[in-house]
Coordinates of C-alpha atoms in Angstrom, one line a residue:
M103 CA 44.5 -54.0 -16.4
Q104 CA 47.0 -51.4 -16.6
R105 CA 47.9 -50.8 -12.8
Q106 CA 47.2 -47.1 -12.1
T107 CA 50.1 -44.5 -10.6
D108 CA 47.6 -43.1 -7.7
S109 CA 47.2 -47.0 -6.4
Y110 CA 45.2 -47.3 -3.3
G111 CA 48.4 -50.0 -2.4
Q112 CA 50.7 -46.9 -2.1
L113 CA 48.5 -43.9 -0.9
L114 CA 46.2 -46.1 1.4
P115 CA 48.0 -48.5 3.4
D116 CA 45.8 -50.6 6.1
Q117 CA 42.4 -48.9 4.6
V118 CA 40.6 -52.2 3.2
D119 CA 37.6 -51.3 5.1
R120 CA 37.3 -48.1 3.7
I121 CA 37.9 -49.1 0.4
S122 CA 35.0 -52.1 1.0
S123 CA 32.5 -49.6 2.1
L124 CA 33.4 -47.4 -1.1
F125 CA 33.0 -50.1 -3.5
D126 CA 29.7 -51.0 -1.9
A127 CA 28.5 -47.6 -2.3
H128 CA 29.1 -47.8 -6.0
L129 CA 27.3 -50.9 -5.9
G130 CA 24.7 -49.4 -4.3
L131 CA 24.9 -46.5 -6.8
L132 CA 24.3 -49.2 -9.6
A133 CA 21.3 -50.7 -8.2
D134 CA 19.7 -47.1 -7.6
V135 CA 20.2 -46.3 -10.6
R136 CA 18.9 -49.5 -12.3
E137 CA 15.7 -48.6 -10.4
L138 CA 15.9 -45.8 -12.1
Y139 CA 14.9 -46.9 -15.5
R140 CA 13.0 -49.5 -14.2
D141 CA 10.8 -46.9 -12.9
R142 CA 11.4 -44.9 -16.0
A143 CA 10.2 -47.5 -18.1
V144 CA 7.1 -48.1 -16.4
L145 CA 6.2 -44.1 -16.7
E146 CA 7.2 -44.5 -20.4
R147 CA 4.2 -47.4 -20.6
E148 CA 1.8 -45.4 -18.6
Y149 CA 2.4 -42.4 -21.0
A150 CA 2.1 -44.1 -23.9
A151 CA -1.4 -45.8 -22.7
K152 CA -2.3 -42.2 -21.5
L153 CA -1.5 -40.6 -24.8
K154 CA -2.9 -43.2 -27.2
Q155 CA -6.5 -42.9 -25.1
L156 CA -5.8 -39.0 -25.6
V157 CA -5.3 -39.1 -29.2
K158 CA -8.5 -41.6 -29.6
K159 CA -10.5 -39.1 -27.8
A160 CA -9.7 -36.1 -29.8
N161 CA -10.1 -38.2 -33.0
E162 CA -13.6 -39.1 -31.9
K163 CA -14.1 -35.6 -31.5
K164 CA -12.7 -34.4 -34.7
N165 CA -14.5 -37.0 -37.2
K166 CA -17.6 -36.2 -34.9
N167 CA -17.2 -32.4 -35.4
G168 CA -14.7 -32.0 -38.4
S169 CA -16.8 -30.6 -40.5
S170 CA -18.0 -27.4 -38.6
L171 CA -14.0 -26.7 -38.5
V172 CA -13.9 -26.4 -42.0
V173 CA -17.2 -25.0 -43.3
G174 CA -19.3 -24.2 -40.0
D175 CA -22.4 -25.5 -38.9
N176 CA -25.2 -25.6 -41.7
P177 CA -23.3 -24.8 -44.8
T178 CA -25.0 -24.3 -48.1
K179 CA -22.7 -26.8 -49.7
A180 CA -22.3 -29.9 -48.0
C181 CA -18.6 -30.9 -47.0
T182 CA -16.7 -33.4 -48.7
E183 CA -13.3 -35.2 -47.5
S184 CA -11.5 -33.0 -50.3
M185 CA -12.8 -30.1 -48.6
N186 CA -11.5 -31.5 -45.3
Q187 CA -8.1 -31.9 -46.9
Q188 CA -7.9 -28.3 -48.3
N189 CA -8.5 -27.2 -45.0
T190 CA -5.1 -26.1 -43.7
L191 CA -5.6 -25.8 -40.6
N192 CA -7.4 -29.2 -40.4
H193 CA -4.3 -30.4 -41.8
A194 CA -2.4 -29.5 -39.1
Y195 CA -4.4 -30.3 -36.5
S196 CA -4.6 -34.1 -38.1
E197 CA -0.8 -34.1 -38.2
I198 CA -0.4 -33.1 -34.6
L199 CA -3.0 -36.1 -34.2
S200 CA -0.8 -38.5 -36.1
S201 CA 2.3 -37.2 -34.3
M202 CA 1.1 -38.0 -31.4
S203 CA 0.0 -41.3 -31.8
N204 CA 3.7 -42.5 -33.2
S205 CA 4.9 -40.6 -30.2
A206 CA 3.1 -42.9 -28.2
Q207 CA 4.4 -46.0 -30.1
D208 CA 8.0 -44.5 -29.8
H209 CA 7.5 -44.4 -26.2
I210 CA 6.5 -48.0 -25.7
N211 CA 9.7 -48.6 -27.9
L212 CA 11.9 -46.7 -25.4
A213 CA 10.8 -48.3 -22.7
E214 CA 11.6 -51.6 -24.1
A215 CA 15.2 -50.4 -25.0
L216 CA 15.7 -49.2 -21.3
S217 CA 14.5 -52.7 -19.7
S218 CA 16.4 -54.7 -22.0
Q219 CA 19.5 -52.6 -22.9
V220 CA 20.0 -50.8 -19.7
T221 CA 18.1 -52.5 -17.0
E222 CA 18.8 -55.8 -17.8
S223 CA 22.6 -54.6 -18.0
L224 CA 22.8 -52.9 -15.2
K225 CA 21.6 -55.9 -13.0
A226 CA 24.3 -58.2 -14.4
I227 CA 27.0 -55.6 -14.0
E228 CA 26.0 -55.2 -10.5
R229 CA 25.6 -59.2 -10.1
R230 CA 28.9 -59.9 -11.5
N231 CA 30.5 -56.9 -9.6
D232 CA 28.8 -57.9 -5.9
D233 CA 30.4 -61.8 -6.4
H234 CA 33.9 -60.0 -6.8
G235 CA 33.6 -57.8 -4.3
K236 CA 32.6 -60.7 -1.7
K237 CA 35.5 -62.9 -3.3
Q238 CA 37.9 -59.9 -2.5
M239 CA 37.1 -60.0 0.9
Q240 CA 37.2 -63.7 1.5
F241 CA 40.8 -63.7 0.3
Y242 CA 41.3 -60.6 2.5
H243 CA 39.6 -62.2 5.8
T244 CA 42.2 -65.7 4.7
I245 CA 45.4 -63.9 4.7
L246 CA 44.7 -61.9 7.9
A247 CA 43.9 -64.9 9.9
G248 CA 47.4 -66.1 8.2
R249 CA 49.1 -63.4 9.7
D250 CA 47.5 -63.3 12.9
K251 CA 48.1 -66.8 13.4
I252 CA 51.8 -66.4 12.7
Y253 CA 51.5 -63.5 15.2
A254 CA 50.3 -65.7 17.7
E255 CA 52.8 -68.2 17.5
R256 CA 55.4 -65.5 18.1
I257 CA 53.2 -64.6 21.1
K258 CA 53.2 -68.6 22.2
T259 CA 57.2 -69.0 21.7
K260 CA 57.4 -66.1 24.0
Q261 CA 55.1 -67.2 26.9
K262 CA 57.2 -70.5 26.7
Y263 CA 60.7 -68.9 26.7
D264 CA 59.4 -66.8 29.9
A265 CA 58.4 -70.2 31.4
D266 CA 61.2 -71.9 30.8
C267 CA 63.9 -68.9 32.3
I268 CA 61.1 -68.9 35.5
E269 CA 62.1 -72.7 35.7
V270 CA 66.0 -72.3 35.2
E271 CA 65.9 -69.8 38.1
A272 CA 64.1 -71.4 40.3
L273 CA 66.6 -74.5 40.2
R274 CA 69.2 -72.4 40.7
Q275 CA 68.4 -71.1 43.9
K276 CA 67.5 -74.7 45.0
Q277 CA 70.8 -76.4 43.6
A278 CA 71.3 -77.9 47.2
E279 CA 68.2 -79.9 47.1
R280 CA 68.8 -81.0 42.8
S281 CA 71.6 -82.7 41.0
A282 CA 73.5 -80.5 38.9
R283 CA 73.0 -82.6 35.7
Q284 CA 68.9 -81.6 36.2
S285 CA 69.7 -77.9 35.8
D286 CA 71.8 -78.2 32.7
L287 CA 68.8 -79.9 31.0
Q288 CA 66.7 -77.3 32.1
K289 CA 69.4 -74.4 31.2
I290 CA 69.1 -76.4 27.5
E291 CA 65.7 -76.4 27.3
M292 CA 65.2 -72.3 28.4
L293 CA 67.8 -71.3 25.3
N294 CA 66.4 -73.4 23.0
S295 CA 62.9 -71.5 24.1
K296 CA 64.8 -68.3 23.8
N297 CA 65.8 -69.4 20.3
V298 CA 62.3 -70.5 19.0
Y299 CA 60.8 -67.1 20.6
I300 CA 63.8 -65.3 18.3
I301 CA 62.9 -67.4 15.4
S302 CA 59.3 -66.4 15.6
T303 CA 59.9 -63.0 16.1
A304 CA 61.9 -62.9 13.1
I305 CA 59.2 -65.1 11.5
A306 CA 56.3 -62.4 12.5
N307 CA 58.4 -59.2 11.5
G308 CA 58.9 -60.8 8.0
V309 CA 55.5 -61.8 7.8
K310 CA 53.7 -58.6 9.1
T311 CA 56.3 -56.7 6.5
K312 CA 55.2 -58.7 3.3
F313 CA 51.7 -58.6 4.7
Y314 CA 52.1 -54.4 4.5
T315 CA 54.3 -53.7 2.0
E316 CA 53.2 -56.8 -0.5
D317 CA 50.1 -58.7 0.7
L318 CA 47.8 -55.6 1.6
P319 CA 48.7 -53.1 -1.6
S320 CA 48.5 -55.6 -3.7
F321 CA 44.8 -56.6 -2.6
E322 CA 44.1 -53.0 -2.5
D323 CA 44.9 -52.6 -6.0
S324 CA 43.1 -55.5 -6.8
F325 CA 40.1 -54.0 -5.1
Q326 CA 40.8 -50.7 -6.8
E327 CA 41.0 -52.2 -10.1
L328 CA 37.4 -54.1 -9.8
Q329 CA 36.1 -50.8 -8.7
T330 CA 37.7 -49.4 -11.8
R331 CA 36.0 -51.8 -13.6
L332 CA 32.7 -51.4 -12.2
V333 CA 32.5 -47.8 -12.5
M334 CA 33.8 -47.9 -16.5
D335 CA 30.8 -50.5 -17.0
F336 CA 28.2 -48.5 -15.5
V337 CA 29.5 -45.4 -17.9
G338 CA 29.4 -48.0 -20.6
V339 CA 25.4 -48.6 -19.5
M340 CA 25.0 -45.2 -19.4
T341 CA 26.3 -44.2 -22.3
E342 CA 23.6 -46.6 -24.2
A343 CA 21.1 -45.4 -22.3
Q344 CA 21.8 -41.7 -23.3
N345 CA 22.3 -43.1 -27.6
I346 CA 18.8 -44.9 -26.7
Q347 CA 17.4 -41.5 -25.5
L348 CA 18.8 -39.4 -28.1
S349 CA 17.4 -41.3 -30.7
H350 CA 14.3 -41.2 -29.5
Q351 CA 14.6 -37.5 -29.1
D352 CA 15.5 -37.2 -32.9
I353 CA 12.6 -39.9 -33.6
L354 CA 10.2 -37.0 -32.1
K355 CA 12.1 -34.1 -33.2
D356 CA 11.4 -35.2 -36.7
R357 CA 7.5 -35.7 -36.0
L358 CA 7.6 -31.7 -34.6
A359 CA 9.5 -30.9 -37.5
T360 CA 6.5 -32.6 -39.6
I361 CA 3.6 -30.3 -37.5
S362 CA 6.2 -27.6 -37.9
V363 CA 5.6 -27.8 -41.6
A364 CA 2.1 -28.4 -41.3
L365 CA 1.5 -25.1 -39.1
T366 CA 3.8 -23.0 -41.4
E367 CA 1.3 -23.7 -44.3
V368 CA -1.9 -22.7 -42.5
R369 CA -3.1 -19.9 -44.6
P370 CA -5.9 -18.1 -42.9
D371 CA -7.0 -16.7 -45.5
K372 CA -7.8 -19.9 -47.7
D373 CA -9.4 -21.7 -45.3
Q374 CA -11.6 -18.3 -44.6
A375 CA -12.1 -18.4 -48.3
L376 CA -13.3 -22.1 -48.5
F377 CA -15.7 -21.2 -45.9
V378 CA -17.0 -18.3 -47.8
E379 CA -17.8 -20.5 -50.3
C380 CA -19.6 -23.2 -48.5
N381 CA -21.8 -20.3 -46.6
I382 CA -23.0 -18.0 -49.4
R383 CA -26.4 -17.4 -48.9
P384 CA -29.0 -14.4 -50.1
F385 CA -29.1 -11.9 -47.5
S386 CA -31.2 -8.3 -47.1
L387 CA -31.3 -6.0 -44.5
P388 CA -34.3 -5.9 -42.1
D389 CA -37.7 -3.6 -42.9
N390 CA -37.6 -0.4 -41.0
W391 CA -40.4 -0.3 -37.8
V392 CA -42.9 1.9 -37.9
F393 CA -45.1 3.5 -35.1
E394 CA -48.0 0.9 -34.6
P395 CA -50.8 2.8 -32.7
C396 CA -52.5 1.1 -29.6
S397 CA -55.1 -1.1 -30.4
I398 CA -57.6 0.8 -27.5
H399 CA -56.6 4.3 -28.9
Y400 CA -55.9 5.7 -32.9
D401 CA -53.4 8.0 -32.7
T402 CA -51.3 9.2 -35.4
A403 CA -47.1 8.6 -36.0
D404 CA -46.4 12.1 -35.9
I405 CA -44.7 13.3 -33.2
C406 CA -46.8 15.2 -30.2
I407 CA -45.9 19.2 -30.1
D408 CA -48.5 20.0 -27.6
P409 CA -46.5 22.8 -25.0
A410 CA -46.0 19.9 -22.1
P411 CA -44.7 17.4 -24.3
K412 CA -42.6 20.0 -26.0
V413 CA -41.0 20.8 -23.1
F414 CA -39.9 17.1 -22.8
L415 CA -38.8 17.1 -26.4
Q416 CA -36.6 20.7 -25.9
N417 CA -34.9 19.3 -22.8
K418 CA -34.5 16.3 -24.6
L419 CA -32.9 17.6 -27.8
A420 CA -30.7 20.2 -25.2
R421 CA -29.2 16.9 -23.7
S422 CA -28.6 14.9 -26.6
R423 CA -26.7 18.0 -28.0
A424 CA -24.9 18.4 -25.0
K425 CA -23.8 15.0 -24.6
L426 CA -23.2 14.9 -28.3
T427 CA -20.3 17.4 -27.7
E428 CA -18.8 15.3 -25.3
L429 CA -18.1 11.7 -27.3
N430 CA -17.2 13.1 -30.4
P431 CA -13.7 14.3 -29.4
A432 CA -13.9 10.8 -26.9
L433 CA -14.6 8.5 -30.2
E434 CA -12.1 10.3 -32.6
R435 CA -9.2 9.5 -29.2
K436 CA -10.8 5.9 -29.2
R437 CA -10.4 5.5 -33.1
A438 CA -6.6 7.1 -32.4
D439 CA -5.8 4.5 -30.1
A440 CA -6.9 1.5 -31.6
K441 CA -5.3 2.5 -35.1
K442 CA -2.4 2.8 -32.5
Y443 CA -2.5 -0.7 -31.0
R444 CA -3.4 -2.2 -34.5
V445 CA 0.0 -0.7 -36.0
M446 CA 1.4 -2.6 -32.9
L447 CA -0.1 -5.4 -33.7
E448 CA 1.0 -5.4 -37.5
A449 CA 4.3 -4.9 -36.8
R450 CA 4.6 -7.7 -34.0
A451 CA 3.6 -9.7 -36.5
T452 CA 5.8 -9.3 -39.0
S453 CA 8.7 -9.2 -36.2
S454 CA 11.2 -12.6 -36.2
T455 CA 11.3 -12.2 -32.5
S456 CA 9.0 -13.9 -30.2
K457 CA 6.9 -11.6 -27.9
D458 CA 3.7 -12.2 -26.1
M459 CA 1.1 -9.9 -28.0
G460 CA -1.8 -10.8 -25.1
D461 CA -1.4 -7.4 -23.4
T462 CA -1.6 -5.5 -26.8
V463 CA -4.5 -7.8 -28.1
N464 CA -6.5 -7.3 -24.7
S465 CA -6.1 -3.4 -25.1
Y466 CA -6.9 -3.4 -29.0
L467 CA -10.2 -5.5 -28.6
D468 CA -11.2 -3.5 -25.4
T469 CA -10.3 -0.2 -27.4
A470 CA -12.7 -1.4 -30.3
H471 CA -15.5 -2.2 -28.2
E472 CA -15.2 1.2 -26.7
V473 CA -15.2 2.6 -30.3
T474 CA -18.2 0.3 -31.3
A475 CA -20.2 1.7 -27.9
L476 CA -19.1 5.3 -28.7
S477 CA -20.4 4.7 -32.2
T478 CA -23.4 3.6 -31.3
S479 CA -24.4 6.0 -28.6
I480 CA -23.4 9.0 -30.9
C481 CA -25.6 6.9 -33.6
V482 CA -28.5 7.0 -31.2
L483 CA -27.6 10.9 -30.4
N484 CA -28.2 11.7 -33.9
S485 CA -31.0 9.9 -34.8
E486 CA -32.7 11.8 -31.6
I487 CA -31.5 15.0 -32.9
N488 CA -32.8 14.8 -36.2
I489 CA -36.1 13.5 -35.6
I490 CA -36.7 15.8 -32.2
A491 CA -35.2 18.8 -34.7
D492 CA -37.4 17.9 -37.5
A493 CA -40.4 18.0 -35.0
L494 CA -40.1 21.1 -33.1
G495 CA -38.8 23.3 -36.3
G496 CA -36.3 25.7 -34.5
D497 CA -38.5 26.0 -31.6
E498 CA -35.8 24.8 -29.0
G499 CA -37.3 26.0 -25.9
G500 CA -35.3 28.8 -23.2
S501 CA -32.1 29.4 -23.0
S502 CA -31.0 28.5 -19.4
P503 CA -31.4 25.0 -18.5
H504 CA -31.4 23.6 -15.3
V505 CA -28.3 22.0 -13.6
F506 CA -29.7 19.5 -12.0
K507 CA -27.8 17.1 -9.7
S508 CA -29.1 13.7 -7.8
S509 CA -30.0 14.5 -4.6
A510 CA -31.2 12.1 -1.6
F511 CA -34.2 13.3 0.8
S512 CA -34.0 12.6 4.6
I513 CA -36.9 14.8 5.2
P514 CA -40.1 14.7 2.7
T515 CA -40.0 17.5 -0.1
T516 CA -42.4 18.3 -2.4
C517 CA -41.7 18.3 -5.9
G518 CA -41.5 21.5 -7.9
Y519 CA -43.0 20.4 -10.8
C520 CA -46.0 17.3 -10.1
K521 CA -46.3 18.3 -6.5
V522 CA -45.7 15.4 -4.8
S523 CA -43.5 14.5 -2.0
I524 CA -40.2 13.6 -2.9
W525 CA -38.5 11.1 -0.5
G526 CA -35.8 8.5 -0.2
L527 CA -32.0 8.4 0.6
S528 CA -31.6 6.7 -2.9
K529 CA -31.2 9.3 -5.4
Q530 CA -35.0 9.4 -6.0
G531 CA -35.0 12.7 -6.8
K532 CA -32.7 15.9 -8.5
T533 CA -32.0 19.5 -7.2
C534 CA -30.8 22.5 -9.9
K535 CA -27.6 23.7 -8.4
S536 CA -28.2 27.2 -9.8
C537 CA -32.1 28.2 -8.4
G538 CA -32.3 25.3 -5.9
L539 CA -35.1 23.5 -7.7
S540 CA -36.3 20.0 -6.1
V541 CA -38.0 17.7 -8.9
H542 CA -38.5 13.7 -9.0
S543 CA -35.6 12.5 -11.5
K544 CA -38.5 11.4 -13.8
C545 CA -39.9 15.3 -13.9
E546 CA -36.2 16.4 -14.9
L547 CA -37.1 16.7 -18.5
N548 CA -40.4 18.1 -17.9
V549 CA -39.4 21.1 -16.5
P550 CA -39.1 24.4 -19.1
A551 CA -35.3 25.2 -19.4
E552 CA -35.7 28.9 -17.9
C553 CA -34.0 28.9 -14.6
T554 CA -33.5 31.9 -13.0
N555 CA -29.8 31.2 -11.7
V556 CA -30.9 32.7 -8.3
H557 CA -30.9 30.5 -5.3
G558 CA -34.2 30.0 -4.2
N559 CA -35.8 31.8 -7.4
Y560 CA -37.9 29.7 -9.5
K561 CA -39.7 30.8 -12.4
A562 CA -41.0 28.7 -15.3
A563 CA -44.7 29.3 -17.5
E564 CA -47.1 27.0 -17.1
V565 CA -46.9 24.5 -20.2
L566 CA -49.9 22.1 -19.9
Q567 CA -52.5 22.8 -21.7
S568 CA -56.0 20.8 -22.6
P569 CA -57.0 17.9 -22.5
S570 CA -55.6 17.6 -19.1
P571 CA -55.8 21.2 -17.6
A572 CA -55.8 20.1 -13.5
V573 CA -52.2 19.1 -14.6
S574 CA -49.6 22.5 -14.2
I575 CA -46.2 21.6 -15.2
L576 CA -44.9 24.1 -13.0
E577 CA -46.3 26.8 -11.0
R578 CA -45.1 30.3 -11.5
R579 CA -44.0 31.7 -8.3
S580 CA -40.9 33.5 -6.4
S581 CA -40.2 32.9 -3.2
S582 CA -40.7 35.4 -0.5
I583 CA -37.0 34.8 0.8
S584 CA -34.3 38.1 0.1
T585 CA -31.5 38.1 -2.0
R586 CA -29.6 38.5 0.4
S587 CA -26.0 36.9 1.1
R588 CA -26.9 33.3 2.7
K589 CA -24.1 31.1 4.1
T590 CA -25.8 28.2 5.2
P591 CA -24.3 24.8 4.1
M592 CA -26.0 22.2 2.0
S593 CA -25.0 18.6 2.4
S594 CA -25.1 16.6 -1.0
S595 CA -26.8 13.5 0.7
S596 CA -29.6 16.0 2.0
S597 CA -32.5 18.0 0.9
L598 CA -32.7 20.2 3.6
P599 CA -34.3 23.7 2.8
H600 CA -31.3 25.8 1.0
N601 CA -32.1 29.7 2.3
I602 CA -31.8 28.8 6.1
S603 CA -29.1 30.4 8.4
P604 CA -29.6 31.0 11.9
H605 CA -29.3 34.7 11.7
A606 CA -31.5 35.2 8.7
E607 CA -33.5 38.5 8.6
E608 CA -36.9 37.5 10.7
T609 CA -40.4 38.7 8.6
S610 CA -43.2 39.6 10.8
R611 CA -46.0 37.1 9.1
L612 CA -47.6 34.9 11.8
A613 CA -49.1 31.4 11.6
R614 CA -51.0 28.7 13.3
A615 CA -50.4 25.4 13.6
I616 CA -53.6 23.2 12.4
F617 CA -51.6 19.8 13.6
D618 CA -49.2 18.1 15.9
F619 CA -45.7 17.9 14.6
A620 CA -43.1 15.8 16.4
A621 CA -39.4 17.2 15.4
S622 CA -37.7 13.7 14.2
S623 CA -33.9 15.9 14.0
S624 CA -32.1 18.7 15.6
F625 CA -33.4 21.0 12.9
E626 CA -36.9 20.9 13.6
L627 CA -39.3 22.3 15.9
D628 CA -42.3 20.7 17.8
V629 CA -45.5 22.1 17.6
T630 CA -49.1 21.6 18.7
E631 CA -52.5 22.0 17.0
G632 CA -53.1 26.1 17.7
T633 CA -49.7 27.3 18.5
V634 CA -48.7 30.4 17.0
V635 CA -45.7 30.9 15.5
H636 CA -43.4 33.5 13.9
V637 CA -42.4 32.9 10.0
L638 CA -38.8 33.5 9.9
E639 CA -38.5 32.2 6.1
E640 CA -40.7 31.3 4.1
D641 CA -41.1 28.0 1.8
D642 CA -38.5 27.7 -0.9
G643 CA -40.0 24.9 -2.9
S644 CA -39.0 22.4 -0.3
G645 CA -42.2 21.9 1.2
W646 CA -40.5 23.3 4.6
V647 CA -41.0 26.8 7.0
K648 CA -38.6 28.1 9.2
V649 CA -40.7 29.0 12.8
A650 CA -40.0 30.5 16.3
N651 CA -42.7 29.6 18.9
S652 CA -43.0 31.8 21.6
D653 CA -39.7 30.4 23.9
G654 CA -37.7 32.1 21.2
K655 CA -37.2 28.5 19.8
K656 CA -36.6 27.9 16.2
G657 CA -36.6 25.4 13.6
L658 CA -38.3 23.6 10.6
V659 CA -42.2 23.5 10.1
P660 CA -43.8 21.4 7.2
A661 CA -45.9 23.8 5.3
T662 CA -49.0 22.1 5.3
Y663 CA -49.1 21.7 9.1
L664 CA -49.5 26.0 9.3
E665 CA -52.3 28.6 8.4
D666 CA -52.0 32.3 8.2
A667 CA -53.1 33.8 11.4
G668 CA -53.1 37.5 11.1
G669 CA -50.1 40.4 11.3
G670 CA -49.2 40.5 14.7
S671 CA -46.2 39.7 16.0
L672 CA -45.0 37.6 19.1
K673 CA -42.8 38.3 21.6
K674 CA -39.8 36.0 21.1
S675 CA -35.8 35.7 22.6
K676 CA -33.2 37.5 20.0
P677 CA -30.4 34.7 19.0
S678 CA -27.5 35.5 20.8
Q679 CA -25.7 38.4 20.4
Q680 CA -22.0 37.1 20.9
H681 CA -23.3 34.1 18.4
S682 CA -24.3 36.8 15.7
Q683 CA -21.2 38.9 16.9
Q684 CA -18.1 35.8 16.3
G685 CA -20.2 33.3 14.0
S686 CA -17.7 32.9 10.6
G687 CA -20.8 31.6 8.6
I688 CA -18.7 28.5 7.9
Y689 CA -20.9 24.8 8.8
V690 CA -20.0 21.9 9.8
R691 CA -21.6 18.8 10.0
A692 CA -21.3 16.0 12.7
L693 CA -20.4 12.8 11.4
Y694 CA -20.4 11.1 15.0
D695 CA -22.2 11.8 18.2
Y696 CA -19.5 13.3 20.9
Q697 CA -20.1 13.9 24.9
A698 CA -18.8 16.7 26.2
Q699 CA -15.9 16.0 28.8
E700 CA -15.2 19.3 30.1
S701 CA -17.0 22.7 30.8
G702 CA -15.9 24.7 27.7
E703 CA -16.5 21.4 25.3
L704 CA -19.4 21.2 22.7
T705 CA -22.2 18.4 22.8
I706 CA -23.2 17.4 19.2
S707 CA -25.1 14.6 17.5
E708 CA -24.7 13.0 14.3
G709 CA -26.1 15.1 11.6
D710 CA -26.3 18.4 13.7
L711 CA -25.1 21.5 12.0
V712 CA -22.4 23.6 14.2
E713 CA -21.2 26.9 13.1
L714 CA -17.7 27.9 13.1
S715 CA -16.7 30.2 15.5
S716 CA -14.6 33.2 13.9
G717 CA -10.9 34.8 14.5
T718 CA -7.7 34.1 14.7
N719 CA -7.8 31.7 17.4
G720 CA -11.1 30.4 16.7
G721 CA -12.8 27.4 14.0
Q722 CA -10.8 25.7 12.7
N723 CA -7.1 27.8 14.3
Y724 CA -8.7 26.9 17.5
A725 CA -5.7 24.1 18.5
D726 CA -4.8 21.1 16.5
G727 CA -7.3 18.5 16.2
W728 CA -9.6 20.7 17.9
W729 CA -12.3 23.5 16.3
E730 CA -14.5 26.1 17.9
G731 CA -18.1 26.5 17.0
F732 CA -22.0 27.2 17.8
S733 CA -24.8 24.6 17.9
S734 CA -28.5 25.4 17.0
D735 CA -29.3 26.6 20.1
G736 CA -26.0 29.4 20.2
K737 CA -24.3 27.3 22.8
K738 CA -20.4 28.0 22.1
G739 CA -17.9 25.3 22.8
I740 CA -14.9 23.4 21.1
F741 CA -15.2 19.8 19.8
P742 CA -12.8 17.0 17.6
S743 CA -12.2 18.5 14.2
N744 CA -12.3 14.5 13.1
Y745 CA -15.8 14.1 14.0
V746 CA -17.7 16.7 11.7
D747 CA -17.2 17.7 8.0
L748 CA -17.6 20.7 6.1
A749 CA -21.1 20.9 5.1

């Protein structure tokens, strides 16, 4: 092998240990890569086995349900093998399964090639270079031992020379005791030792020079050559491994190309035509349903237009037409949106760029579903309108319908239609926003469209006739409450009487309690049987009357708990003049309990109504976070603004 220009011997003198460590690291890499490809071969075999099992399971399902993919369930024409072959989607799926099955065998072949041509080759290179490395290090220790032996010989001659010098000097000092001949001999021995020492030093220097300038560089260069050969052998095996994998990938690529060709040949229209051919069967629309009279009560198929049912039909007709007016524009908008999404899908389908159409498809489907739902609703409304209009023959009822909104009733309220109490917090009733009439939700469509548009004033004709004369659709009545302007708040979640105000003009009628009544809220009043009270506000249809007792206390009492007591008057305390003058007429309802901390504050309980004070420094203008107002008993004070909400 040609000696490299940047040799270890020239550039890394006396670094055999480091070079040996590097060589060992290369051998370690070889072992790691060998284990990597060994494990890779194991994984390829496992993958091939699992892939074969997967394909086997898929083929079993395909053979079992293959005809369902082509002609569906229960076709009119039996599915044959030729039909299966004609189905382009079924053919593409067969190609996918066949490709997977062949790919499993390809992975087994890959595992065998990796084991025989990569793993075993790396193992041989590793074993061979490990022997070379050990041999090199053994030789290094041999030349190192020879050098050290010569170094030790030089030291030994130096020690002998020093000993002879000491002996000569000792004899010189004792010449009187020894002969001159003995002294000369010892001197000659010393000189010989000196010469041997000098010669040993020269030899050691020569060996040292040769070791560091010839032997060691040559050894390091040979180690470098071994390392180079090791790396190149490794690269050769890795190149072979890459070629094996590239060949495997080419095989897989060819198989995938076959699948791609089969997929490009998929023709949904052709498959659908085959499906249609195998599933053509006669069809006719189901018969229309007709009216079926009850087995115990004979009746005709004509719509009943007696007075009470007619009101129901008139209200239903008006509601259907109003709803239809809302739905028609909405349907047109949705159809335009569906058309827009359809155009987008067609544009992306013909585009050469691959884009995710999932969001667009979802939007299109959602819009199409909404179009179907809206068109169905419109169909229902048109059917209702047509049959009801034909039955009414132009008599479509009043022109002033009530504007009912859902309400919850925290206190018993009498339904203005059926006279049954409405009770509950789950929107069991409705109240007209214009006139304040409260009815059950089920009674809403039975109320004639004759709203007076005056709050507290209800007007309706009696339309329920024989054969049930005991039931009236709605009593004609007018509230005795004056049409003065009222500012009392009405919470959307409460059914308090609509026209109650702390400053309402008081009437002169007296009433007597015929039962005991215990107040359950701050706006009600305790009365006992026989107590005479002053009626402040008559029953407005809610079933409650506002009264004042002899102590001047005011509140609500059920109308059914009172009877007329004559035309006299009672002595009663007047409302606070200051309250009347400074009240703003704006009410708030307490959301939480608050206990006054100082004399100027106001104690409120959850649900209490508080009238805000007027003036530039009162009411909501009192201070940041604090409002000023009057409680139901006329007491004035401030309270936290976040504890209340406008009623």
